PDB file of C-alpha atoms in Angstrom:
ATOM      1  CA  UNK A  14      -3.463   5.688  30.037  1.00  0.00           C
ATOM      2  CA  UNK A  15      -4.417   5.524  26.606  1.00  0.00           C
ATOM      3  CA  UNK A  16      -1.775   4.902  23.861  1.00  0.00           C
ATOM      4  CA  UNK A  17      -2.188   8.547  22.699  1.00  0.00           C
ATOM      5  CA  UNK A  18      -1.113   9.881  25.767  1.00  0.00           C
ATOM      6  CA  UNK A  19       1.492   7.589  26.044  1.00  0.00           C
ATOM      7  CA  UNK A  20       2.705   8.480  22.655  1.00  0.00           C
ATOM      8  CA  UNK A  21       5.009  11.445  23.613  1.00  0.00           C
ATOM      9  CA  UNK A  22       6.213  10.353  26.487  1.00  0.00           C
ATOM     10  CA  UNK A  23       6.794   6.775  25.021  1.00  0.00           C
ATOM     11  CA  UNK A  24       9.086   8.428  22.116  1.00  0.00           C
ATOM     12  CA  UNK A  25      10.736  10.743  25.534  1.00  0.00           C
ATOM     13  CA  UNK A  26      12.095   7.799  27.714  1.00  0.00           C
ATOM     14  CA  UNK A  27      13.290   6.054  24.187  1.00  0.00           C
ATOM     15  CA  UNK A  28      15.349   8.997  23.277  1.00  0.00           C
ATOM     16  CA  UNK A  29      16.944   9.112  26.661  1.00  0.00           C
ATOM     17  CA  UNK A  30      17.942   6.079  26.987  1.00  0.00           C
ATOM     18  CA  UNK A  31      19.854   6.421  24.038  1.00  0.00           C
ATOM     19  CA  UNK A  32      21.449   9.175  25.569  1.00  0.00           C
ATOM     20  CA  UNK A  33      20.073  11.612  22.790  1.00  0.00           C
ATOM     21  CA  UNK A  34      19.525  15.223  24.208  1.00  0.00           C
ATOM     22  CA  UNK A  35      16.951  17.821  22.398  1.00  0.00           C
ATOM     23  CA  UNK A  36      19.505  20.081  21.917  1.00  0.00           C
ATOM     24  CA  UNK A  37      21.223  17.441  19.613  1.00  0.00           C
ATOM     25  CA  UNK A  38      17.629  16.784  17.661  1.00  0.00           C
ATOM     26  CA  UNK A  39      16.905  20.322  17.156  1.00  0.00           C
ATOM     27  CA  UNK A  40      20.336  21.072  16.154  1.00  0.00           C
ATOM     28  CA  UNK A  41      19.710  17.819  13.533  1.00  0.00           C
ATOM     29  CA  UNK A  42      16.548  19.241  12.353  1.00  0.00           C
ATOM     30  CA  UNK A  43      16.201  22.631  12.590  1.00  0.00           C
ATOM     31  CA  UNK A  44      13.268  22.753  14.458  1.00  0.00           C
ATOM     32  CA  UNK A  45      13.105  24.338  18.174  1.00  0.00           C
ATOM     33  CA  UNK A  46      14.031  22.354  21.370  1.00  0.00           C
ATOM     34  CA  UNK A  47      10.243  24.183  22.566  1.00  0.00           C
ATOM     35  CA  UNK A  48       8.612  22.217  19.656  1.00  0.00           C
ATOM     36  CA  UNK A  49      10.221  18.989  20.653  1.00  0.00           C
ATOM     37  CA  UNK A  50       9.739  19.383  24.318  1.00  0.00           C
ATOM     38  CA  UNK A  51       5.944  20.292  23.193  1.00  0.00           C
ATOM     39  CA  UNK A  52       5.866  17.122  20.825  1.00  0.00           C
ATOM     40  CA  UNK A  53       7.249  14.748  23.277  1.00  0.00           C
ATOM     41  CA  UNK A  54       4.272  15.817  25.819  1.00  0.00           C
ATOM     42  CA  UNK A  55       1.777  15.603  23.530  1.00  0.00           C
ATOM     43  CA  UNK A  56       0.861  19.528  23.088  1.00  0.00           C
ATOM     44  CA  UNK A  57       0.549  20.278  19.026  1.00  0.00           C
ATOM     45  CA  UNK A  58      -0.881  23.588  19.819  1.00  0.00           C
ATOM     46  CA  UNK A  59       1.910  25.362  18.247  1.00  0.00           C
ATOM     47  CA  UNK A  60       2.585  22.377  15.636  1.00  0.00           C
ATOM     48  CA  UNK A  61       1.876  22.675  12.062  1.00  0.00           C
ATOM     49  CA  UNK A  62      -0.543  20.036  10.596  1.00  0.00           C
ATOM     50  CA  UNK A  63      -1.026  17.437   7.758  1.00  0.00           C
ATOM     51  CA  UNK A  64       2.783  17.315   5.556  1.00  0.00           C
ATOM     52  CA  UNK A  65       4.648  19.565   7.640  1.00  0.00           C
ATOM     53  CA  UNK A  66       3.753  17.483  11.245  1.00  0.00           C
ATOM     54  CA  UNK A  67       4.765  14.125   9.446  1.00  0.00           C
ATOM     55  CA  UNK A  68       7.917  15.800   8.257  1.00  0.00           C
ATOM     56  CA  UNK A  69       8.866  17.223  11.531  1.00  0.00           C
ATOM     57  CA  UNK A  70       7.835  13.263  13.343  1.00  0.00           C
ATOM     58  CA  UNK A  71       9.408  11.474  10.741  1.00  0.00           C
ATOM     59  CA  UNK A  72      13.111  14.118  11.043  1.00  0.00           C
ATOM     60  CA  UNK A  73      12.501  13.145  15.270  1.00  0.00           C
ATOM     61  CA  UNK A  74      12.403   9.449  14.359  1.00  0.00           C
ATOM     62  CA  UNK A  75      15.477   9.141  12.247  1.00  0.00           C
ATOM     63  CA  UNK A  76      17.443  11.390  14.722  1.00  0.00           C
ATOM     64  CA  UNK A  77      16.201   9.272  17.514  1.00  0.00           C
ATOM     65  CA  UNK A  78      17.048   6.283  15.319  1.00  0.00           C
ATOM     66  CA  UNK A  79      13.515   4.725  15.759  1.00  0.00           C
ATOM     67  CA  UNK A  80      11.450   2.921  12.277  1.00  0.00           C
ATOM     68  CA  UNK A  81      10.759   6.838  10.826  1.00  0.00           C
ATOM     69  CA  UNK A  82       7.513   4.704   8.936  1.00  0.00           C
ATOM     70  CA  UNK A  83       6.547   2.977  12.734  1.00  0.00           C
ATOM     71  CA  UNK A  84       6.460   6.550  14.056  1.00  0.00           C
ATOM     72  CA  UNK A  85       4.454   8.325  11.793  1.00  0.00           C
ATOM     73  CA  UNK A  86       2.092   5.781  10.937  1.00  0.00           C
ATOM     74  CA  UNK A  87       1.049   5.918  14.863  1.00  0.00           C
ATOM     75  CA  UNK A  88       1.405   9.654  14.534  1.00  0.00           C
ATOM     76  CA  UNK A  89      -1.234  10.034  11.962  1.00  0.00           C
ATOM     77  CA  UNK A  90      -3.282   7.328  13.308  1.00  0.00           C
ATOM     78  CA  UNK A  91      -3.634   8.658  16.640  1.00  0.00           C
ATOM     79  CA  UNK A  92      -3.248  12.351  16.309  1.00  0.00           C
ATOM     80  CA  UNK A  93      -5.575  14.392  13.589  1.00  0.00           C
ATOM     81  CA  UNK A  94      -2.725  16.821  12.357  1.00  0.00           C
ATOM     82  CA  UNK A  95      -1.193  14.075  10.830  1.00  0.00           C
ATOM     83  CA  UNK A  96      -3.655  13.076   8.991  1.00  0.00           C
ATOM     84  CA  UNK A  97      -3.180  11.882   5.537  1.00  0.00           C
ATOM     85  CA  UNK A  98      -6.601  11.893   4.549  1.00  0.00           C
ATOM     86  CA  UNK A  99      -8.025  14.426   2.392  1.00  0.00           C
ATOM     87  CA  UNK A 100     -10.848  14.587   3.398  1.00  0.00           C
ATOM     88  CA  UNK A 101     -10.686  17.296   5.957  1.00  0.00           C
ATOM     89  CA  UNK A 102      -8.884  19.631   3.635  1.00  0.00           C
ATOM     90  CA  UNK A 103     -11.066  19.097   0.825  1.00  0.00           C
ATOM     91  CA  UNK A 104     -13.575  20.151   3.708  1.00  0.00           C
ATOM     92  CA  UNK A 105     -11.671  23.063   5.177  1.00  0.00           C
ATOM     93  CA  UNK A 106     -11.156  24.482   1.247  1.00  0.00           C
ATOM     94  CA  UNK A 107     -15.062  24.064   0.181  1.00  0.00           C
ATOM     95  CA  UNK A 108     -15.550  26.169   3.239  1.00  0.00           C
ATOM     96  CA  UNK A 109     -13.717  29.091   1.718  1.00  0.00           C
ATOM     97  CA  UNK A 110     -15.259  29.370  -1.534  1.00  0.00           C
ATOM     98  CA  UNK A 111     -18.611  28.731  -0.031  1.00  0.00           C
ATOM     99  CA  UNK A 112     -20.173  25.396  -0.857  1.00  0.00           C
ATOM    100  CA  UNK A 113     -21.309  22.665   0.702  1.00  0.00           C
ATOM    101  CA  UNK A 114     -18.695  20.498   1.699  1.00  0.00           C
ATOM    102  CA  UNK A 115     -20.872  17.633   2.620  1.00  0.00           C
ATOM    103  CA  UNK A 116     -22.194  17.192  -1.112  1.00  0.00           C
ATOM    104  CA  UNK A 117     -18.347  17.215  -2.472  1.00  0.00           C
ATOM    105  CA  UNK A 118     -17.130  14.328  -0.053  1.00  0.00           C
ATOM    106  CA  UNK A 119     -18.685  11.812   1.761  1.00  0.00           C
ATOM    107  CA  UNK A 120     -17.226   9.784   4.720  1.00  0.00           C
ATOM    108  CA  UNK A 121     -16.396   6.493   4.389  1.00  0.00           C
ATOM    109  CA  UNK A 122     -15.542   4.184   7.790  1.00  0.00           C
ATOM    110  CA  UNK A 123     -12.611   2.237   6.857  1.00  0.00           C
ATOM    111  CA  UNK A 124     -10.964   6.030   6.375  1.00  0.00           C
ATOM    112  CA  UNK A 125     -11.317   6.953   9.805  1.00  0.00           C
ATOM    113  CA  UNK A 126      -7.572   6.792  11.934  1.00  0.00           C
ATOM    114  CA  UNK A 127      -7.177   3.509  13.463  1.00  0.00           C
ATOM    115  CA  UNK A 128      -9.384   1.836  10.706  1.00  0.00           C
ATOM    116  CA  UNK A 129      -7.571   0.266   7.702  1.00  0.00           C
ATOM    117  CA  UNK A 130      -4.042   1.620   6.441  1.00  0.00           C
ATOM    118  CA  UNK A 131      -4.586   4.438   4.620  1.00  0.00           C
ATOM    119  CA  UNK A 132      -1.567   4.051   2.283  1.00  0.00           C
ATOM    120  CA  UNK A 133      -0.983   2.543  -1.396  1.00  0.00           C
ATOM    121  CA  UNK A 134      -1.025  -0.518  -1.761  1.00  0.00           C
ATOM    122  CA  UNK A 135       2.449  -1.804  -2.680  1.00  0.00           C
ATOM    123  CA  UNK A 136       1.176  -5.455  -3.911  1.00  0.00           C
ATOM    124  CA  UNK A 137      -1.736  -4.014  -5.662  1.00  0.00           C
ATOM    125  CA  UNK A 138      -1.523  -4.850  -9.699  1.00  0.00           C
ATOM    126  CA  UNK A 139      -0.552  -2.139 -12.144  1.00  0.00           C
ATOM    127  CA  UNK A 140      -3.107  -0.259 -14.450  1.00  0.00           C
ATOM    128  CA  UNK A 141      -3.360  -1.625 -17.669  1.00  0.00           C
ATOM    129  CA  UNK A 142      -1.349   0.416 -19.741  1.00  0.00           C
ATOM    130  CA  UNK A 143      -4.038   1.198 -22.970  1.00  0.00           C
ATOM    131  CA  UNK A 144      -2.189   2.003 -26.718  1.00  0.00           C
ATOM    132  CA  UNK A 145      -2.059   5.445 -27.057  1.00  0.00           C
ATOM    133  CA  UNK A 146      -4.116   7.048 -30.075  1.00  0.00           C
ATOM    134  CA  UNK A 147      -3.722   6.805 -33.705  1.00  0.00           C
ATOM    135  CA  UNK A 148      -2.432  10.248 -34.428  1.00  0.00           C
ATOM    136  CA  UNK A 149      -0.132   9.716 -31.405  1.00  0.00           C
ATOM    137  CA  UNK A 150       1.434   7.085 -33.308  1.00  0.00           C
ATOM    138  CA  UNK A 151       1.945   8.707 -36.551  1.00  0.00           C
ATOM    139  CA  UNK A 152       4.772  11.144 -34.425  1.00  0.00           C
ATOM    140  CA  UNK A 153       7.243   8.691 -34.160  1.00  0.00           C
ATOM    141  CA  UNK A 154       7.259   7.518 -38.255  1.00  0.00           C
ATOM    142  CA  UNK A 155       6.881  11.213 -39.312  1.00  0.00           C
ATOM    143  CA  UNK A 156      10.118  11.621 -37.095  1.00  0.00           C
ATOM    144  CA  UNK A 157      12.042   9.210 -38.232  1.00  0.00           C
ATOM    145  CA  UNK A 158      10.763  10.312 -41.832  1.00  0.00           C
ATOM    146  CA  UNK A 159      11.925  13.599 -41.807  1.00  0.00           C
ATOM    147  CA  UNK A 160      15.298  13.074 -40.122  1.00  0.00           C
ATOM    148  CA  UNK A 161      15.985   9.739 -41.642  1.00  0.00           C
ATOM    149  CA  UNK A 162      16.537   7.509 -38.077  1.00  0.00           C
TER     150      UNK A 162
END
Protein backbone atom coordinates (compact mmCIF):
# COMPACT_ATOMS: atom_id res chain seq x y z
CA UNK A 1 0.00 0.00 0.00
CA UNK A 2 1.04 3.33 -0.73
CA UNK A 3 1.44 5.93 2.09
CA UNK A 4 -1.69 7.76 0.79
CA UNK A 5 -3.80 5.00 1.35
CA UNK A 6 -2.38 4.32 4.45
CA UNK A 7 -2.92 7.83 5.53
CA UNK A 8 -6.51 7.47 6.93
CA UNK A 9 -6.32 4.45 8.26
CA UNK A 10 -2.82 5.21 9.82
CA UNK A 11 -4.46 8.40 11.72
CA UNK A 12 -7.72 5.49 12.56
CA UNK A 13 -5.69 2.81 14.55
CA UNK A 14 -3.71 5.95 16.31
CA UNK A 15 -6.87 7.42 17.56
CA UNK A 16 -8.02 4.13 18.92
CA UNK A 17 -5.48 3.24 20.67
CA UNK A 18 -5.76 6.22 22.55
CA UNK A 19 -9.08 5.25 23.30
CA UNK A 20 -10.51 8.43 21.45
CA UNK A 21 -14.04 7.71 19.92
CA UNK A 22 -15.48 9.96 16.83
CA UNK A 23 -18.21 10.88 18.73
CA UNK A 24 -15.74 12.66 21.17
CA UNK A 25 -13.81 14.42 17.96
CA UNK A 26 -16.87 15.58 16.36
CA UNK A 27 -18.31 16.73 19.51
CA UNK A 28 -14.58 18.69 19.87
CA UNK A 29 -14.87 20.09 16.50
CA UNK A 30 -18.03 20.49 15.27
CA UNK A 31 -17.71 18.66 12.33
CA UNK A 32 -19.85 15.31 11.60
CA UNK A 33 -18.81 11.80 12.88
CA UNK A 34 -19.76 10.94 8.69
CA UNK A 35 -16.93 13.42 7.76
CA UNK A 36 -14.48 11.84 10.11
CA UNK A 37 -15.40 8.31 9.39
CA UNK A 38 -15.05 9.56 5.54
CA UNK A 39 -11.59 11.28 6.39
CA UNK A 40 -10.17 8.44 8.24
CA UNK A 41 -10.86 6.12 4.99
CA UNK A 42 -9.57 8.31 2.73
CA UNK A 43 -12.96 9.48 0.84
CA UNK A 44 -12.84 13.60 0.52
CA UNK A 45 -15.74 13.44 -1.76
CA UNK A 46 -17.87 15.34 0.53
CA UNK A 47 -14.74 17.35 2.08
CA UNK A 48 -14.18 20.91 1.47
CA UNK A 49 -10.77 21.83 -0.11
CA UNK A 50 -7.66 24.12 0.22
CA UNK A 51 -8.14 26.29 4.02
CA UNK A 52 -11.15 24.68 5.14
CA UNK A 53 -9.61 20.74 4.67
CA UNK A 54 -6.37 21.88 6.60
CA UNK A 55 -8.57 23.39 9.25
CA UNK A 56 -10.77 20.45 9.65
CA UNK A 57 -7.08 17.92 9.62
CA UNK A 58 -5.33 20.15 11.71
CA UNK A 59 -8.87 20.38 14.58
CA UNK A 60 -8.56 16.04 14.07
CA UNK A 61 -4.87 16.24 14.98
CA UNK A 62 -5.00 18.28 18.11
CA UNK A 63 -8.11 16.29 19.32
CA UNK A 64 -6.29 13.13 18.55
CA UNK A 65 -3.28 14.73 20.25
CA UNK A 66 -0.95 13.98 17.23
CA UNK A 67 1.94 17.04 15.86
CA UNK A 68 -1.31 19.20 14.23
CA UNK A 69 1.92 20.62 11.73
CA UNK A 70 3.10 16.56 11.09
CA UNK A 71 -0.50 15.94 10.02
CA UNK A 72 -1.23 18.48 7.72
CA UNK A 73 1.96 18.82 6.14
CA UNK A 74 1.39 14.98 4.93
CA UNK A 75 -2.18 16.01 4.31
CA UNK A 76 -1.37 18.59 1.78
CA UNK A 77 1.48 16.74 0.45
CA UNK A 78 -0.29 13.72 -0.37
CA UNK A 79 -3.83 14.74 -0.95
CA UNK A 80 -4.65 17.78 -3.62
CA UNK A 81 -7.47 19.47 -1.45
CA UNK A 82 -5.00 20.46 0.81
CA UNK A 83 -3.06 22.06 -1.23
CA UNK A 84 -1.42 25.23 -0.31
CA UNK A 85 -0.34 26.18 -3.57
CA UNK A 86 -1.96 28.76 -5.51
CA UNK A 87 -1.55 27.78 -8.32
CA UNK A 88 -4.63 25.78 -8.98
CA UNK A 89 -6.89 28.52 -7.76
CA UNK A 90 -5.29 31.16 -9.60
CA UNK A 91 -6.16 28.51 -12.42
CA UNK A 92 -9.69 27.63 -11.41
CA UNK A 93 -10.44 31.76 -11.11
CA UNK A 94 -8.81 32.70 -14.73
CA UNK A 95 -11.24 30.09 -15.88
CA UNK A 96 -14.21 32.15 -14.81
CA UNK A 97 -13.47 35.38 -16.23
CA UNK A 98 -12.25 33.76 -19.36
CA UNK A 99 -8.53 33.93 -19.96
CA UNK A 100 -5.93 31.87 -20.41
CA UNK A 101 -4.76 30.50 -17.36
CA UNK A 102 -1.64 29.04 -18.75
CA UNK A 103 -0.18 32.61 -19.75
CA UNK A 104 -0.97 33.98 -15.99
CA UNK A 105 0.99 31.07 -14.16
CA UNK A 106 3.45 28.80 -15.08
CA UNK A 107 4.44 25.52 -13.27
CA UNK A 108 7.39 25.23 -11.59
CA UNK A 109 8.73 21.46 -10.31
CA UNK A 110 9.96 22.04 -6.94
CA UNK A 111 6.03 23.24 -6.32
CA UNK A 112 4.61 20.04 -7.05
CA UNK A 113 3.38 17.95 -3.48
CA UNK A 114 6.10 15.83 -2.31
CA UNK A 115 8.78 18.21 -3.88
CA UNK A 116 10.34 20.87 -1.60
CA UNK A 117 8.35 22.40 1.51
CA UNK A 118 6.17 24.71 0.32
CA UNK A 119 6.17 26.96 3.43
CA UNK A 120 8.12 30.29 4.55
CA UNK A 121 11.09 30.07 5.32
CA UNK A 122 11.56 30.76 9.05
CA UNK A 123 15.58 31.27 8.83
CA UNK A 124 15.31 33.23 5.72
CA UNK A 125 16.79 37.04 6.31
CA UNK A 126 14.42 39.96 6.64
CA UNK A 127 13.74 42.56 3.79
CA UNK A 128 15.69 45.46 4.03
CA UNK A 129 13.61 47.90 5.53
CA UNK A 130 14.18 51.20 2.87
CA UNK A 131 13.62 55.04 4.60
CA UNK A 132 10.39 56.03 3.84
CA UNK A 133 9.97 59.28 1.56
CA UNK A 134 10.77 62.80 2.16
CA UNK A 135 7.30 64.17 2.53
CA UNK A 136 6.64 61.12 4.76
CA UNK A 137 9.06 62.50 7.04
CA UNK A 138 7.99 66.00 7.25
CA UNK A 139 4.54 64.40 9.25
CA UNK A 140 6.16 63.69 12.26
CA UNK A 141 8.02 67.49 12.75
CA UNK A 142 4.82 69.23 11.47
CA UNK A 143 3.17 67.15 14.39
CA UNK A 144 5.15 67.83 16.92
CA UNK A 145 5.11 71.56 15.55
CA UNK A 146 1.69 72.17 15.81
CA UNK A 147 0.98 70.44 19.13
CA UNK A 148 4.23 71.31 20.73
CA UNK A 149 5.54 67.39 21.70
Amino acid sequence: MSERDTFGPRLRRERERRGITLEMIAAQTNVSVDLWTAFEANDFVRWPKGVFARSFVRDYAKAVGLDANEVVDDFCRLFPLGDRRAVPLIREQAKLIGHDASAIVKDERQLIPGGVDRRANPNAPAAPVEAPPARLRLVPRLFRAIFHT
